[in-house]
Structure formats: structure tokens, C-alpha cells
Coordinates of C-alpha atoms and ligand atoms in Angstrom, one line a residue:
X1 CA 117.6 10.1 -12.7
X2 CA 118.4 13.4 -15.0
X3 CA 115.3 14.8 -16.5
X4 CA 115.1 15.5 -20.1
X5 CA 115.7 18.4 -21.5
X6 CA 115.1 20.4 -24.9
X7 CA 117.7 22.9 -25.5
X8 CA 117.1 22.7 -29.1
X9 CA 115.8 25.4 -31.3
X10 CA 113.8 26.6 -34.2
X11 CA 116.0 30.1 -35.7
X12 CA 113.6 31.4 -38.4
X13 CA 112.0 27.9 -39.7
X14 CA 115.4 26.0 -39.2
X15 CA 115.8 23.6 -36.5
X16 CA 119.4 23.9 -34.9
X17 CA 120.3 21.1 -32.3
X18 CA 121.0 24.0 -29.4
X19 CA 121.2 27.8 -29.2
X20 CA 125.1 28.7 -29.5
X21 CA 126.5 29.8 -32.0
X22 CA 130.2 31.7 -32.4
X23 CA 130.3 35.0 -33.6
X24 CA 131.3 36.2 -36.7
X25 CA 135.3 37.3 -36.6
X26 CA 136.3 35.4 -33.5
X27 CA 136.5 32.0 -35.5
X28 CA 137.8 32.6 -39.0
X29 CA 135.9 29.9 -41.1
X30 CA 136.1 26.9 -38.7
X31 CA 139.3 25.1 -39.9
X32 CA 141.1 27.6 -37.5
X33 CA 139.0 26.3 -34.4
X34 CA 138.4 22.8 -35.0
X35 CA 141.8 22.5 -33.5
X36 CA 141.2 23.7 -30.4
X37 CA 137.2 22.7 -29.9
X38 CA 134.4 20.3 -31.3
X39 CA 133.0 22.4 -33.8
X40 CA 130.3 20.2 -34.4
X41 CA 128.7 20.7 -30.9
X42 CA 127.3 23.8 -32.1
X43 CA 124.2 25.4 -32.6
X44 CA 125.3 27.6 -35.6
X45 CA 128.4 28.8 -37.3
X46 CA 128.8 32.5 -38.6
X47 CA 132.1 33.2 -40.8
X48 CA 134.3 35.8 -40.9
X49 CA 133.2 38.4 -43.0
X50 CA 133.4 37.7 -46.9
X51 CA 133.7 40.4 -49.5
X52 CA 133.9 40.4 -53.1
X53 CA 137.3 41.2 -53.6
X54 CA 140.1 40.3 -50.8
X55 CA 141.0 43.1 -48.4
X56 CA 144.4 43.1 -46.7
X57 CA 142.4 45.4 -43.4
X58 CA 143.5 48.3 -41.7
X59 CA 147.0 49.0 -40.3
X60 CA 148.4 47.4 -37.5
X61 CA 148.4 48.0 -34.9
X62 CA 144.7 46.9 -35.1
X63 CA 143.6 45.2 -31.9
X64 CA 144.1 46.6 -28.0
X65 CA 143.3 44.7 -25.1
X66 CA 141.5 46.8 -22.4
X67 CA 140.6 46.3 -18.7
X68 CA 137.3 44.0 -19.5
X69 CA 137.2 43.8 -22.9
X70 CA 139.3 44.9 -26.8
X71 CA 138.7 46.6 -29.6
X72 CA 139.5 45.6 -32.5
X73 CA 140.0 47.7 -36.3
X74 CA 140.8 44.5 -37.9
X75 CA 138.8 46.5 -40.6
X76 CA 136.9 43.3 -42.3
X77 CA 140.7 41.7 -43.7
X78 CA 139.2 38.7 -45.4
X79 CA 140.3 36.4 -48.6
X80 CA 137.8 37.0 -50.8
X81 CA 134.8 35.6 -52.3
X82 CA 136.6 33.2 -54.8
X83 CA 138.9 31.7 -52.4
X84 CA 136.4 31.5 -49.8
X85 CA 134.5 29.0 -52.0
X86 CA 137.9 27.4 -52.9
X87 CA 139.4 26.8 -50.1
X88 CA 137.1 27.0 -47.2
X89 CA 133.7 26.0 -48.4
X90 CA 134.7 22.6 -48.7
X91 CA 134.9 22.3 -45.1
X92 CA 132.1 23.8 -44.1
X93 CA 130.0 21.6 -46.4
X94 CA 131.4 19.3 -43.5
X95 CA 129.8 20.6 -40.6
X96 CA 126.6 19.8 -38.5
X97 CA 126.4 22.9 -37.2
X98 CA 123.9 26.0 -39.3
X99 CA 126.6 27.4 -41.3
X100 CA 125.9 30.8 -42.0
X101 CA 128.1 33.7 -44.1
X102 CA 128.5 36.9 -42.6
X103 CA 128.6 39.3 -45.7
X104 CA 130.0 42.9 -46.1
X105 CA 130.5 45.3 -48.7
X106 CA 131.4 48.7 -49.7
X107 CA 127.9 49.2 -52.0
X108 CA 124.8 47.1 -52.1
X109 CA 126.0 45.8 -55.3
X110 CA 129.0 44.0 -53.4
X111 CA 126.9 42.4 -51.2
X112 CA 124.6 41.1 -53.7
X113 CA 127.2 40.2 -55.9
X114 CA 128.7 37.9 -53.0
X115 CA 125.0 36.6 -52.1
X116 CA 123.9 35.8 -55.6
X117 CA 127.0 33.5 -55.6
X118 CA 126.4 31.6 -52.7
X119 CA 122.8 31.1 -52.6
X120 CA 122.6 28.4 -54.2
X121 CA 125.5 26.3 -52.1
X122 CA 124.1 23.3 -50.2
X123 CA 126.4 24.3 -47.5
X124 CA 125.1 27.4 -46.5
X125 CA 122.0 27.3 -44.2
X126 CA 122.0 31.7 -45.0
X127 CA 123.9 35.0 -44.2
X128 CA 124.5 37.1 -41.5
X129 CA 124.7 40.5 -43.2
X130 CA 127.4 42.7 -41.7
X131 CA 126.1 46.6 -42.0
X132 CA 127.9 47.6 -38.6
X133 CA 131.3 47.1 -38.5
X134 CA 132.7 50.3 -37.7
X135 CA 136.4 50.2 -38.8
X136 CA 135.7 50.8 -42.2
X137 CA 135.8 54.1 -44.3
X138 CA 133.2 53.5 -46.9
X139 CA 130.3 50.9 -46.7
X140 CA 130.3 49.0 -42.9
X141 CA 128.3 51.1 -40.1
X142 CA 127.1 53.9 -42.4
X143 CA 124.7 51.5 -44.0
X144 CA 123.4 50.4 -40.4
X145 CA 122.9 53.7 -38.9
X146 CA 120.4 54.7 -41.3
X147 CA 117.1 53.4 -41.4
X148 CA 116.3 54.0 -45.1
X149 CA 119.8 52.3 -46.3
X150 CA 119.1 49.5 -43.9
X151 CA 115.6 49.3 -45.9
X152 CA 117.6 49.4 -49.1
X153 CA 120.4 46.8 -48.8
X154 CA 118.4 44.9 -47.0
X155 CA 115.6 44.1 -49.5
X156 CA 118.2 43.9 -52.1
X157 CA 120.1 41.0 -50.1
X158 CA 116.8 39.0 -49.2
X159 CA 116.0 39.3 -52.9
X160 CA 119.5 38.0 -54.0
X161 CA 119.2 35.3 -51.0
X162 CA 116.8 33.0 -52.6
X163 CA 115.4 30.2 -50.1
X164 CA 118.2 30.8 -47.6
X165 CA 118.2 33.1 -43.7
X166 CA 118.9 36.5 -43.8
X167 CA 119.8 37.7 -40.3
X168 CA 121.0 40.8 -40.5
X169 CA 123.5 42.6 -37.9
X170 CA 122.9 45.2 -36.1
X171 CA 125.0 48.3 -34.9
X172 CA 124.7 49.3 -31.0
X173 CA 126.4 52.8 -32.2
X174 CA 123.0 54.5 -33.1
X175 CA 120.4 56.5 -30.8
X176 CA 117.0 54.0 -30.6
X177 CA 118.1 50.4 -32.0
X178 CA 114.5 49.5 -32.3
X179 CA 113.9 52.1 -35.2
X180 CA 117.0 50.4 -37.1
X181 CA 115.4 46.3 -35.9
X182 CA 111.9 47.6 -37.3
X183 CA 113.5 49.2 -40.6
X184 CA 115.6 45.4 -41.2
X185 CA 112.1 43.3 -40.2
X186 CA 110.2 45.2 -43.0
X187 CA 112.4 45.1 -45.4
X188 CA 111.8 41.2 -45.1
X189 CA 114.7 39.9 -42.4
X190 CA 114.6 36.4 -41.1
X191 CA 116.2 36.9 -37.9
X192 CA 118.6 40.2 -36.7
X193 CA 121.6 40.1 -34.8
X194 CA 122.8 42.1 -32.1
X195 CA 125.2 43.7 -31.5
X196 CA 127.9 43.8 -33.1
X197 CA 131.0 45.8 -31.5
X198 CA 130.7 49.6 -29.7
X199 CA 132.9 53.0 -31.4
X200 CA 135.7 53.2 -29.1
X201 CA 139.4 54.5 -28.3
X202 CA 142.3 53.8 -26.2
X203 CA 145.4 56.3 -25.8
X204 CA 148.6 55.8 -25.1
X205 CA 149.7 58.3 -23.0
X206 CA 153.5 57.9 -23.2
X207 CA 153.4 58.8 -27.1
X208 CA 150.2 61.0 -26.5
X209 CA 148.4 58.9 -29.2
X210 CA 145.4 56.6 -30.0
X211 CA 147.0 53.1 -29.5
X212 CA 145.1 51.4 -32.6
X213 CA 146.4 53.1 -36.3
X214 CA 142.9 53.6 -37.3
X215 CA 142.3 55.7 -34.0
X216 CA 139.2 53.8 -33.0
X217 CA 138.1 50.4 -32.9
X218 CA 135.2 48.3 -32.0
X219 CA 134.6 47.6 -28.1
X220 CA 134.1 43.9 -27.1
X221 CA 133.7 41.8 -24.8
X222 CA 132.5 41.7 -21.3
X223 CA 132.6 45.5 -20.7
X224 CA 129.5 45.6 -23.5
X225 CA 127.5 42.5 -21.8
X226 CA 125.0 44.8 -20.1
X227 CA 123.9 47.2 -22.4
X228 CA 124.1 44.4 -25.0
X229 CA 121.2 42.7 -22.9
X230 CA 119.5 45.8 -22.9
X231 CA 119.3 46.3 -26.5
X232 CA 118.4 42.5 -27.3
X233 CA 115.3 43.1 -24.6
X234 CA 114.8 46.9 -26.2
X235 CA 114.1 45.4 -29.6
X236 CA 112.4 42.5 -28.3
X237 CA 109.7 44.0 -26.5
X238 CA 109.2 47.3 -29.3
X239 CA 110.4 45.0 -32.7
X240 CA 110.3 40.7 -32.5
X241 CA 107.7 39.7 -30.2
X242 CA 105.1 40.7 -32.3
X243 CA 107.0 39.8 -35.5
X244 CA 108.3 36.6 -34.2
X245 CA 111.3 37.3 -36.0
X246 CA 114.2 35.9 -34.0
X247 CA 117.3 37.3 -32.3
X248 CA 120.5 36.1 -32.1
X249 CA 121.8 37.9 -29.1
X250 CA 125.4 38.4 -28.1
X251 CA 128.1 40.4 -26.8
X252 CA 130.5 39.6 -24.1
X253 CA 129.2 35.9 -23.5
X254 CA 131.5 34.0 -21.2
X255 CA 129.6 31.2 -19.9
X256 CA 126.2 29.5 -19.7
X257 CA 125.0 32.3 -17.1
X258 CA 125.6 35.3 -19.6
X259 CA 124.3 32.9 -22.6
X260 CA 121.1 32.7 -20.6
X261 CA 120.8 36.4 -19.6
X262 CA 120.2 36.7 -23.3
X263 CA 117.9 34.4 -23.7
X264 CA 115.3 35.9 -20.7
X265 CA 115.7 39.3 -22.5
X266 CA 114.2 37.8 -25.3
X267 CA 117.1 36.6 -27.7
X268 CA 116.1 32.8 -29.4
X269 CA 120.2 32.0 -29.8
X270 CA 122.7 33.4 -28.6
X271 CA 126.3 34.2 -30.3
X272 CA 129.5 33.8 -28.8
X273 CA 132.5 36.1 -29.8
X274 CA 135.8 37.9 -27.7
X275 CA 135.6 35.1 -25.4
X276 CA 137.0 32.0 -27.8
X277 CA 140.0 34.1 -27.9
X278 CA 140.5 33.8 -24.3
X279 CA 139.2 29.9 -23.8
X280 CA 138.5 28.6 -27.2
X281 CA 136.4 25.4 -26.1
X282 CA 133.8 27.8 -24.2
X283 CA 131.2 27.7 -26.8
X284 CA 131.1 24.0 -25.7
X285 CA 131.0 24.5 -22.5
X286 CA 128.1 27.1 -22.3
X287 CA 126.1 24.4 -24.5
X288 CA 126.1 22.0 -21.3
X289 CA 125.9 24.5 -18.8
X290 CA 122.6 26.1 -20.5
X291 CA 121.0 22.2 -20.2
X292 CA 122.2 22.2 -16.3
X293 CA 120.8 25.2 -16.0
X294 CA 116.8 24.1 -17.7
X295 CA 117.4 21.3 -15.4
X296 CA 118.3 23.5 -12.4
X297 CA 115.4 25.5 -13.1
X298 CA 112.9 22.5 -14.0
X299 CA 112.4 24.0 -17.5
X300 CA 111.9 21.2 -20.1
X301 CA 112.0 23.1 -22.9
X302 CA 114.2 26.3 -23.6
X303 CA 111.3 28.1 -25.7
X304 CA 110.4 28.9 -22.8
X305 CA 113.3 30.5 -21.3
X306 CA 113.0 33.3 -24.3
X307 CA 112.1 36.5 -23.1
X308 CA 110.9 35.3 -19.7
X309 CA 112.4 38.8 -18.1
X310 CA 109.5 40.3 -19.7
Ligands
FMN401 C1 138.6 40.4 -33.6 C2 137.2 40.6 -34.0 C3 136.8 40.5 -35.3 C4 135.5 40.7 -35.7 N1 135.2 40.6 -37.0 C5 133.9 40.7 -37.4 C6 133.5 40.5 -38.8 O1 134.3 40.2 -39.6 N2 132.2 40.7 -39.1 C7 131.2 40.9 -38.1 O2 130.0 41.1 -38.4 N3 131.5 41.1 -36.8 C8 132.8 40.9 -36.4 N4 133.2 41.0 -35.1 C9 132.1 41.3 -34.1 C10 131.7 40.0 -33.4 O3 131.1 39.1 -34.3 C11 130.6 40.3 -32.2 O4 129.5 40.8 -32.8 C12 131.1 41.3 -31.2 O5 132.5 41.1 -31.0 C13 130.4 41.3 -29.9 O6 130.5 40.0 -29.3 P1 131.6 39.6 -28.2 O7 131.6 40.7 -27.1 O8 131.1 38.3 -27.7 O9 132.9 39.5 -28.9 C14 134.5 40.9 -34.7 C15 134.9 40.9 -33.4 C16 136.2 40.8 -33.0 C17 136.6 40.9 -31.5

């Protein structure tokens, strides 16, 4: 007989029915996967980045494969907030899965304009605030990388956020991670998420040029997997533990093995990104093989999986 057991999760007072969730980007806003994947079996959802006003993105070309891993300069493209609520909200209102909006912004007043909109949507379990994406000129990683802006905008956004999560995103691109987590945490964070993607560059050697038309681009993927751990247990062990503030850990998740990695260095959930481009059921799969794995293991809850590496 199979033993029981629990592989569901409480992410900053919400109870979510496992620990995967996709990653912001890699999924659009749900429609685009439900094709391919049971959207429902997941833990959370996290949208593609919404601003206030629609942004075509940066040039093309904006994405470049790489040995074990792309980067990507998609430079937050997105529809905007009013369509958003138009035409996608209605579907997530839909879903089983924690729903949450990732948010950028060029000024703080942006994202607070966009959160003060949606905070009172039924839908919407809370935000993932996006202050490191790094292929955008103004806004995007300069407001991570700072301790005191990461202060500011984030006190602003909980206080525009009403009853809902605030998770905010973290940037790998900066020198001790934990001073950025503990900056986020006081300013009154829910949860933080890491990481998002790593500065990087690929040149084309026949035209003697960066590939991508922005130059640079975001590394992701397996390639960042290890020192992705490492931050997630970094932060743990100087930031969350004592706080109990969760983290949703990710980057470069292929299966239930990586997901799990994650998890023992202290993340509560774990986000799933790059890798639904390459098998777009895999969040699905990780879900059962993280239960195999409890079993395997003769854990019968997955508490108490979370930073078990020490
Ligand atoms: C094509 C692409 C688009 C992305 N767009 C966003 C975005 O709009 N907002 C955001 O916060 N992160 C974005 N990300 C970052 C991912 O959510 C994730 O944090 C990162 O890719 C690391 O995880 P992974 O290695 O599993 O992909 C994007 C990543 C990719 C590959």
C-alpha cells in the first residue's frame, strides 16, 4: 500500500495544494499553456509581467539559445494593464491554482498605479513584484540592486496591496543577496523570490557582434541552477529562517530532483521557468515526482523537507 503524503503548502498564510509554481515570463497568462498542460495541477501561477501602459519590448533579435541555458531581452513586452483585466483576467478568475501578478514599472508610481487596480480582484491571490529584470533602460534591475529603493518601492506596493501577497523578486546580479532579502523583509514582504535571470552576452563571431540587439540579456536556465540554490540557501540561513518569510526558489528547474534541491536549501515553493519552453507539461510532472520522492524518502509531510541541507 502507498503511504500518504502531504506535499501541500502554506506560502505566507495561503494554503496552496503543492509547491510548483511556473515562473513569471515562461507562461504568458495561462490561456497560452492550458493547451499544452493541466494548468490546474499547480501550486501557483505568476503572470507575465504587467505594466501600466503596453510595451511593444526590445528589438529583436531578443532571445539566444546557449549551450545549457538562453537569455532572453524580451525587455518586459506586455499588453498592458487595461487589457490585461479585459482579456485575460477572466480566465484566471478560472483557475485553482494561487494566481499571482508579476508587476513592473518604470517609477514606483507605475507599480502602484497597476497594484491599486488589482487589489481588490477576487482573482488575484497577490503580486510578484518584478524589480530585476535586467533588459530594461529605466526602472527593472536598478530598483533591485539598491537596498534603499528596494525599501522604497517596496513599502509603497505592500501599502497599495491591501489584504493580498507581496512576494517580491529578487536580482542574482548584485554582490551579497542577503542585504537586498533583508532590505524587501523590512519593508513589510510576504514572501521573496529568487532569482530572477543573470546579466549576460553572447557574440557572434562571424559579424563580430552581440547576438541579442540589446547586447545583453538575462541568463536562464540550467546553467544558473547551482548558484541559484546557493543564493535561495544564502538568504535562508542570514534573511527567512528567522523571519519565517517564505521563498519561492527557482532557476533552472527541470524535474522533481532540481525542484527538491530548492526546497533542502530552504525555499517553501519552488518556481518553474526556461524549462516549459522545452517540455511544457514538466511543471506537472515535477508535482508527482516531488510526492515519489517524500515517499522515497519516508517523509510525510514536505514542511519538513524545507531547508533540511542546513
Ligand atoms: C523568456 C523569458 C521571459 C521572462 N519574463 C519575465 C517577466 O516578464 N518578469 C519576471 O519577473 N521574470 C521574467 N523571466 C524570468 C523568469 O521568471 C525566471 O525568474 C528566470 O528565468 C529563472 O528561472 P528559469 O531558469 O527556470 O527560467 C523571464 C524569463 C524568460 C526565460
Amino acid at each position: 500500500m502507498e503511504s500518504n503524503v502531504d506535499i501541500s503548502v502554506e506560502f505566507a498564510g495561503l494554503k496552496l495544494a503543492n509547491p510548483v509554481f511556473t515562473a513569471s515570463g515562461t507562461c504568458g497568462y495561462a490561456d497560452e499553456l492550458a493547451e499544452f498542460t493541466d494548468v490546474d495541477s499547480l501550486g501557483g501561477f505568476i503572470t507575465k509581467s504587467i505594466t501600466a501602459k503596453p510595451r511593444m519590448g526590445n528589438p529583436v533579435p531578443r532571445i539566444v539559445e546557449t549551450d545549457s541555458g538562453m537569455l532572453n531581452a524580451i525587455g518586459l513586452a506586455n499588453i498592458g494593464l487595461d487589457k490585461f483585466i479585459e482579456e485575460k483576467l477572466p480566465l484566471l478568475q478560472k483557475m485553482k491554482p494561487a494566481v499571482f501578478v508579476n508587476v513592473a514599472g518604470e517609477t514606483i508610481e507605475e507599480y502602484v498605479t497597476v497594484v491599486n487596480k488589482l487589489s481588490s480582484e477576487q482573482a488575484i491571490a497577490g503580486f510578484e513584484l518584478n524589480i530585476s529584470c535586467p533588459n530594461v533602460k529605466k526602472g527593472g534591475i536598478t530598483f533591485g540592486t539598491d537596498p534603499v529603493q528596494v525599501k522604497d518601492i517596496t513599502s509603497a506596493v505592500k501599502a497599495a496591496s491591501g489584504q493580498k501577497i507581496l512576494i517580491v523578486k529578487l536580482s542574482p546580479n548584485v554582490t551579497d543577496i542577503s542585504v537586498i532579502a533583508r532590505a524587501a523583509v523590512e519593508a513589510g514582504a510576504d514572501a521573496l523570490s529568487l532569482v530572477n535571470t543573470f546579466t549576460a552576452m553572447v557574440i557572434d563571431i562571424e559579424r563580430q557582434r552581440p547576438v541579442l540587439a540589446n547586447r545583453t540579456g538575462g541568463l536562464s536556465g540550467p546553467a544558473i541552477k547551482p548558484i541559484a540554490v546557493y543564493m535561495v540557501n544564502k538568504v535562508y540561513n542570514e534573511v527567512t529562517k528567522e523571519t519565517k518569510v517564505p521563498i519561492l526558489g527557482g532557476g533552472g528547474i527541470r524535474n522533481a530532483s532540481d525542484a527538491v534541491e530548492f526546497i533542502l536549501a530552504g525555499a517553501t515553493a519552488v518556481a518553474v521557468g526556461t524549462w516549459n519552453f522545452i517540455i511544457p507539461d514538466c511543471a506537472k510532472k515535477i508535482i508527482g515526482g516531488i510526492e515519489d520522492y517524500c515517499r522515497r524518502k519516508d517523509v510525510s509531510n514536505i514542511k519538513e523537507l524545507v531547508g533540511a541541507a542546513g
